[in-house]
Amino acid sequence: MPKHILILGLLLITSCTITHRDNAIDKKEAEQIANKFYYYQELGRLSEIHDLIANVGKTEASLKEWDQLIIGAYHQYGVVRNFELDKWSTFVADGLITRGEYLLQYYVTRSPNKTFENLYLIRENDSIKIVGYEIKTDGY
């Protein structure tokens, strides 16, 4: 077999990218991060929430904004008592470089209110990190 065909074949195999949407395994991986996020909120452990945030949101000013958002939600809506995944979507491209985008929509029971919360996540290197968080009182 000619050498250039072998090299071309290896390049094609290694550059192959497989994409999938709304895969239950991808959802489960993203949910693990969301579970930590809400658990740390319940405990008031903001520094551990920082570890869940993607690098694009980790400037000092941005971390202060994250803290203000979480503390503000606590004061305005109450402490997180329970959270239930209501809707979700995922898009993951597996290949030489894996990337992923995840949206998890939660119905959150707070004391004394209920909120609808969106968590936006991405795959960063080999882990899933949070890039956005949105809280509403009137649905998604």
Short mmCIF file of C-alpha atoms in Angstrom, two decimals:
data_model
loop_
_atom_site.label_atom_id
_atom_site.label_comp_id
_atom_site.label_asym_id
_atom_site.label_seq_id
_atom_site.Cartn_x
_atom_site.Cartn_y
_atom_site.Cartn_z
CA MET A 1 0.00 0.00 0.00
CA PRO A 2 1.45 3.40 -0.93
CA LYS A 3 2.67 5.46 2.00
CA HIS A 4 0.53 8.54 1.13
CA ILE A 5 -2.70 6.49 1.18
CA LEU A 6 -1.82 5.11 4.62
CA ILE A 7 -1.10 8.61 5.95
CA LEU A 8 -4.35 9.95 4.44
CA GLY A 9 -6.27 7.09 6.03
CA LEU A 10 -4.77 7.81 9.46
CA LEU A 11 -5.61 11.50 9.11
CA LEU A 12 -9.21 10.71 8.26
CA ILE A 13 -9.58 8.37 11.21
CA THR A 14 -8.08 10.80 13.74
CA SER A 15 -9.98 13.83 12.45
CA CYS A 16 -13.37 12.13 12.54
CA THR A 17 -15.89 13.95 14.71
CA ILE A 18 -19.08 12.37 15.96
CA THR A 19 -21.85 14.68 17.16
CA HIS A 20 -24.87 13.84 19.21
CA ARG A 21 -27.78 15.80 20.61
CA ASP A 22 -29.86 15.20 23.69
CA ASN A 23 -27.94 12.12 24.77
CA ALA A 24 -28.96 10.80 28.22
CA ILE A 25 -25.33 10.16 29.19
CA ASP A 26 -24.37 13.76 28.38
CA LYS A 27 -27.35 14.98 30.41
CA LYS A 28 -26.27 12.87 33.38
CA GLU A 29 -22.73 14.29 33.25
CA ALA A 30 -24.06 17.86 33.22
CA GLU A 31 -26.50 17.07 36.04
CA GLN A 32 -23.60 16.05 38.27
CA ILE A 33 -22.23 19.58 38.01
CA ALA A 34 -25.67 21.12 38.59
CA ASN A 35 -26.14 18.95 41.69
CA LYS A 36 -22.87 20.27 43.12
CA PHE A 37 -23.87 23.82 42.19
CA TYR A 38 -27.15 23.63 44.11
CA TYR A 39 -25.61 21.69 47.00
CA TYR A 40 -22.93 24.36 47.46
CA GLN A 41 -25.63 27.05 47.28
CA GLU A 42 -27.55 25.34 50.07
CA LEU A 43 -24.40 25.34 52.19
CA GLY A 44 -23.36 28.87 51.21
CA ARG A 45 -19.99 27.65 49.92
CA LEU A 46 -19.31 30.24 47.22
CA SER A 47 -15.62 29.37 46.81
CA GLU A 48 -16.55 25.84 45.79
CA ILE A 49 -19.05 27.19 43.28
CA HIS A 50 -16.13 29.10 41.75
CA ASP A 51 -14.51 25.75 40.92
CA LEU A 52 -17.57 24.85 38.82
CA ILE A 53 -17.40 27.99 36.68
CA ALA A 54 -15.74 27.92 33.25
CA ASN A 55 -12.51 29.83 32.72
CA VAL A 56 -14.30 32.41 30.56
CA GLY A 57 -16.22 33.48 33.69
CA LYS A 58 -13.37 33.45 36.17
CA THR A 59 -12.01 36.95 36.13
CA GLU A 60 -12.06 38.53 39.56
CA ALA A 61 -14.90 40.87 38.60
CA SER A 62 -16.91 37.99 37.16
CA LEU A 63 -16.51 35.87 40.29
CA LYS A 64 -17.80 38.79 42.36
CA GLU A 65 -20.79 39.03 40.00
CA TRP A 66 -21.44 35.30 40.44
CA ASP A 67 -21.33 35.75 44.22
CA GLN A 68 -23.70 38.72 44.04
CA LEU A 69 -26.12 36.77 41.84
CA ILE A 70 -26.19 33.78 44.19
CA ILE A 71 -26.40 35.86 47.36
CA GLY A 72 -29.04 38.10 45.74
CA ALA A 73 -31.12 35.05 44.79
CA TYR A 74 -30.89 33.81 48.37
CA HIS A 75 -32.09 37.16 49.76
CA GLN A 76 -34.78 37.73 47.14
CA TYR A 77 -36.20 34.22 46.70
CA GLY A 78 -34.99 32.24 49.70
CA VAL A 79 -32.74 29.29 50.35
CA VAL A 80 -32.75 26.35 47.92
CA ARG A 81 -34.79 23.51 49.41
CA ASN A 82 -35.26 21.28 46.38
CA PHE A 83 -34.52 21.37 42.67
CA GLU A 84 -35.99 19.25 39.92
CA LEU A 85 -34.77 18.99 36.35
CA ASP A 86 -37.67 19.94 34.09
CA LYS A 87 -36.18 20.33 30.60
CA TRP A 88 -32.76 19.81 29.09
CA SER A 89 -30.80 19.81 25.87
CA THR A 90 -27.25 18.83 24.99
CA PHE A 91 -24.96 19.03 22.00
CA VAL A 92 -21.62 17.21 22.11
CA ALA A 93 -19.02 16.81 19.39
CA ASP A 94 -16.59 13.97 20.12
CA GLY A 95 -13.38 13.89 18.16
CA LEU A 96 -9.79 14.97 18.46
CA ILE A 97 -11.11 17.90 20.49
CA THR A 98 -14.35 17.28 22.35
CA ARG A 99 -16.72 20.17 22.88
CA GLY A 100 -20.13 20.28 24.44
CA GLU A 101 -22.97 22.66 25.17
CA TYR A 102 -25.62 21.89 27.76
CA LEU A 103 -28.80 23.60 28.94
CA LEU A 104 -30.49 22.36 32.10
CA GLN A 105 -33.77 23.93 33.19
CA TYR A 106 -34.77 23.46 36.81
CA TYR A 107 -37.90 24.03 38.82
CA VAL A 108 -36.46 25.15 42.15
CA THR A 109 -38.29 25.17 45.45
CA ARG A 110 -36.91 27.89 47.66
CA SER A 111 -38.16 28.96 51.03
CA PRO A 112 -40.68 30.66 50.59
CA ASN A 113 -40.69 31.01 46.76
CA LYS A 114 -40.41 28.88 43.65
CA THR A 115 -38.15 29.80 40.73
CA PHE A 116 -37.36 28.59 37.23
CA GLU A 117 -33.63 28.43 36.69
CA ASN A 118 -31.47 27.84 33.63
CA LEU A 119 -27.93 26.54 33.88
CA TYR A 120 -25.76 26.90 30.79
CA LEU A 121 -22.71 24.65 30.69
CA ILE A 122 -19.87 23.87 28.33
CA ARG A 123 -17.22 21.19 28.09
CA GLU A 124 -13.89 22.70 28.98
CA ASN A 125 -10.96 20.35 28.47
CA ASP A 126 -12.14 17.11 30.07
CA SER A 127 -14.76 18.53 32.41
CA ILE A 128 -18.09 20.31 32.26
CA LYS A 129 -18.23 23.86 33.62
CA ILE A 130 -20.95 26.47 34.13
CA VAL A 131 -20.95 29.54 31.86
CA GLY A 132 -24.34 31.02 32.68
CA TYR A 133 -27.08 31.03 35.29
CA GLU A 134 -30.51 32.60 34.95
CA ILE A 135 -33.29 32.86 37.53
CA LYS A 136 -36.93 33.68 36.74
CA THR A 137 -40.14 33.56 38.72
CA ASP A 138 -42.54 33.26 35.80
CA GLY A 139 -41.28 30.29 33.80
CA TYR A 140 -38.40 29.74 31.45
#
